[in-house]
Amino acid sequence: LKKVQLFESLSNEQLHHILSIANKQTFPPGIVLFQENDPGSAFYILLKGSVKIYTRSTSGEEKVLSLIQAGESFGELSLLDGRPRSASAQTLESTSLLVIAGHTFHDLLRNQFEITRHIMAELCRRLRDTNQHVYDLTFVDARTRVLKNVILLANRHGSRSGNVISIKVALNYDELAQMAGVTKQALSQVLRDLEDRHILTFGLNEYKLDLARLNG
Ligand code: CMP
């Protein structure tokens, strides 16, 4: 639990309290945890695996809004404003979650200011990311959008060793394209170009971004 950002400043006693009120659940890949417009009933903390947050157009096209990985949380919006789920959530791999019921989440916010502060900081970060994405969709070309999305994933989910950042993401090409706001063809073209220039190399669900070549 100490690796969960939300809880980093809590004492051991407080962490034990959280464990006693939360419910640990494990899901296989591909499970829809909730859908957009469902009533919100729980808050989720991701311990292992990953979850994609997405929305769908009326014609069924999907748009990935965010990728949630270990140590991060989701499902707070509908609990905070009492409105339906703002997006859907689906597991991408075998995933363990701490599930906190709505009323327990409200008790935590009332009693633990550090948790409230973290939730507020996380909401700010999401709004900033969304503003950045609106900017990119409005002003930036497809190639730069792909590159910026790779850098965002590297910053949020990568581990750095020297000049190389390894990014482990369970998103497929369609989902990566949706996240960057480009077509799958545009994504493939840009990734191939980055690979040709040895800026990005691919493994199974893993990308390696070479910062020296990127900046060179
Ligand atoms: P909630 O609306 O309860 O259910 C969907 C969750 O997805 C939402 O809470 C947030 O935790 C998360 N979410 C919704 N939109 C975004 C976004 N643009 N970026 C990151 N996370 C989001």
PDB file of N, CA and C and ligand atoms in Angstrom, residues 34 53 65-66 74-78 85-87 126 130, ligand 1:
ATOM      1  N   PHE A  34     -17.019  -1.206 -14.954  1.00  0.00           N
ATOM      2  CA  PHE A  34     -18.274  -0.440 -14.990  1.00  0.00           C
ATOM      3  C   PHE A  34     -18.334   0.273 -16.322  1.00  0.00           C
ATOM      4  N   ILE A  53      -9.459   3.541 -19.351  1.00  0.00           N
ATOM      5  CA  ILE A  53     -10.637   4.388 -19.147  1.00  0.00           C
ATOM      6  C   ILE A  53     -11.021   4.887 -20.531  1.00  0.00           C
ATOM      7  N   LEU A  65      -9.381   7.353 -22.977  1.00  0.00           N
ATOM      8  CA  LEU A  65      -9.109   8.633 -22.316  1.00  0.00           C
ATOM      9  C   LEU A  65      -7.855   8.556 -21.460  1.00  0.00           C
ATOM     10  N   SER A  66      -7.649   7.389 -20.858  1.00  0.00           N
ATOM     11  CA  SER A  66      -6.500   7.284 -19.964  1.00  0.00           C
ATOM     12  C   SER A  66      -6.152   5.827 -19.685  1.00  0.00           C
ATOM     13  N   PHE A  74      -8.990   5.341  -9.566  1.00  0.00           N
ATOM     14  CA  PHE A  74     -10.016   5.869 -10.476  1.00  0.00           C
ATOM     15  C   PHE A  74     -11.401   5.615  -9.875  1.00  0.00           C
ATOM     16  N   GLY A  75     -12.397   6.265 -10.496  1.00  0.00           N
ATOM     17  CA  GLY A  75     -13.776   6.063 -10.047  1.00  0.00           C
ATOM     18  C   GLY A  75     -14.230   7.079  -9.020  1.00  0.00           C
ATOM     19  N   GLU A  76     -13.441   8.167  -8.855  1.00  0.00           N
ATOM     20  CA  GLU A  76     -13.784   9.155  -7.826  1.00  0.00           C
ATOM     21  C   GLU A  76     -14.845  10.165  -8.288  1.00  0.00           C
ATOM     22  N   LEU A  77     -14.895  10.436  -9.616  1.00  0.00           N
ATOM     23  CA  LEU A  77     -15.745  11.549 -10.086  1.00  0.00           C
ATOM     24  C   LEU A  77     -17.210  11.362  -9.698  1.00  0.00           C
ATOM     25  N   SER A  78     -17.758  10.206 -10.024  1.00  0.00           N
ATOM     26  CA  SER A  78     -19.194  10.006  -9.783  1.00  0.00           C
ATOM     27  C   SER A  78     -19.499   9.970  -8.283  1.00  0.00           C
ATOM     28  N   ARG A  85     -21.304   7.483 -13.885  1.00  0.00           N
ATOM     29  CA  ARG A  85     -19.908   7.290 -14.298  1.00  0.00           C
ATOM     30  C   ARG A  85     -19.630   8.113 -15.559  1.00  0.00           C
ATOM     31  N   SER A  86     -18.517   8.847 -15.557  1.00  0.00           N
ATOM     32  CA  SER A  86     -18.190   9.728 -16.683  1.00  0.00           C
ATOM     33  C   SER A  86     -17.527   8.970 -17.831  1.00  0.00           C
ATOM     34  N   ALA A  87     -17.102   7.730 -17.585  1.00  0.00           N
ATOM     35  CA  ALA A  87     -16.426   6.927 -18.610  1.00  0.00           C
ATOM     36  C   ALA A  87     -16.507   5.459 -18.185  1.00  0.00           C
ATOM     37  N   ARG A 126      -5.553  15.511 -14.037  1.00  0.00           N
ATOM     38  CA  ARG A 126      -6.396  15.032 -15.139  1.00  0.00           C
ATOM     39  C   ARG A 126      -6.913  16.192 -15.972  1.00  0.00           C
ATOM     40  N   THR A 130      -6.118  16.795 -19.835  1.00  0.00           N
ATOM     41  CA  THR A 130      -7.214  16.942 -20.799  1.00  0.00           C
ATOM     42  C   THR A 130      -7.048  18.239 -21.584  1.00  0.00           C
TER      43      THR A 130
HETATM   44  P1  CMP B   1     -16.038   8.103 -12.581  1.00  0.00           P
HETATM   45  O1  CMP B   1     -16.738   9.128 -13.396  1.00  0.00           O
HETATM   46  O2  CMP B   1     -16.637   7.719 -11.290  1.00  0.00           O
HETATM   47  O3  CMP B   1     -15.878   6.774 -13.469  1.00  0.00           O
HETATM   48  C1  CMP B   1     -15.011   6.843 -14.604  1.00  0.00           C
HETATM   49  C2  CMP B   1     -13.652   7.249 -14.096  1.00  0.00           C
HETATM   50  O4  CMP B   1     -12.673   7.386 -15.080  1.00  0.00           O
HETATM   51  C3  CMP B   1     -13.750   8.645 -13.478  1.00  0.00           C
HETATM   52  O5  CMP B   1     -14.538   8.580 -12.307  1.00  0.00           O
HETATM   53  C4  CMP B   1     -12.289   8.994 -13.350  1.00  0.00           C
HETATM   54  O6  CMP B   1     -11.700   8.329 -12.250  1.00  0.00           O
HETATM   55  C5  CMP B   1     -11.735   8.369 -14.636  1.00  0.00           C
HETATM   56  N1  CMP B   1     -11.673   9.354 -15.737  1.00  0.00           N
HETATM   57  C6  CMP B   1     -12.698   9.917 -16.417  1.00  0.00           C
HETATM   58  N2  CMP B   1     -12.246  10.767 -17.355  1.00  0.00           N
HETATM   59  C7  CMP B   1     -10.897  10.741 -17.286  1.00  0.00           C
HETATM   60  C8  CMP B   1      -9.854  11.401 -17.999  1.00  0.00           C
HETATM   61  N3  CMP B   1     -10.104  12.266 -18.994  1.00  0.00           N
HETATM   62  N4  CMP B   1      -8.574  11.159 -17.622  1.00  0.00           N
HETATM   63  C9  CMP B   1      -8.305  10.278 -16.640  1.00  0.00           C
HETATM   64  N5  CMP B   1      -9.244   9.621 -15.942  1.00  0.00           N
HETATM   65  C10 CMP B   1     -10.533   9.847 -16.249  1.00  0.00           C
END
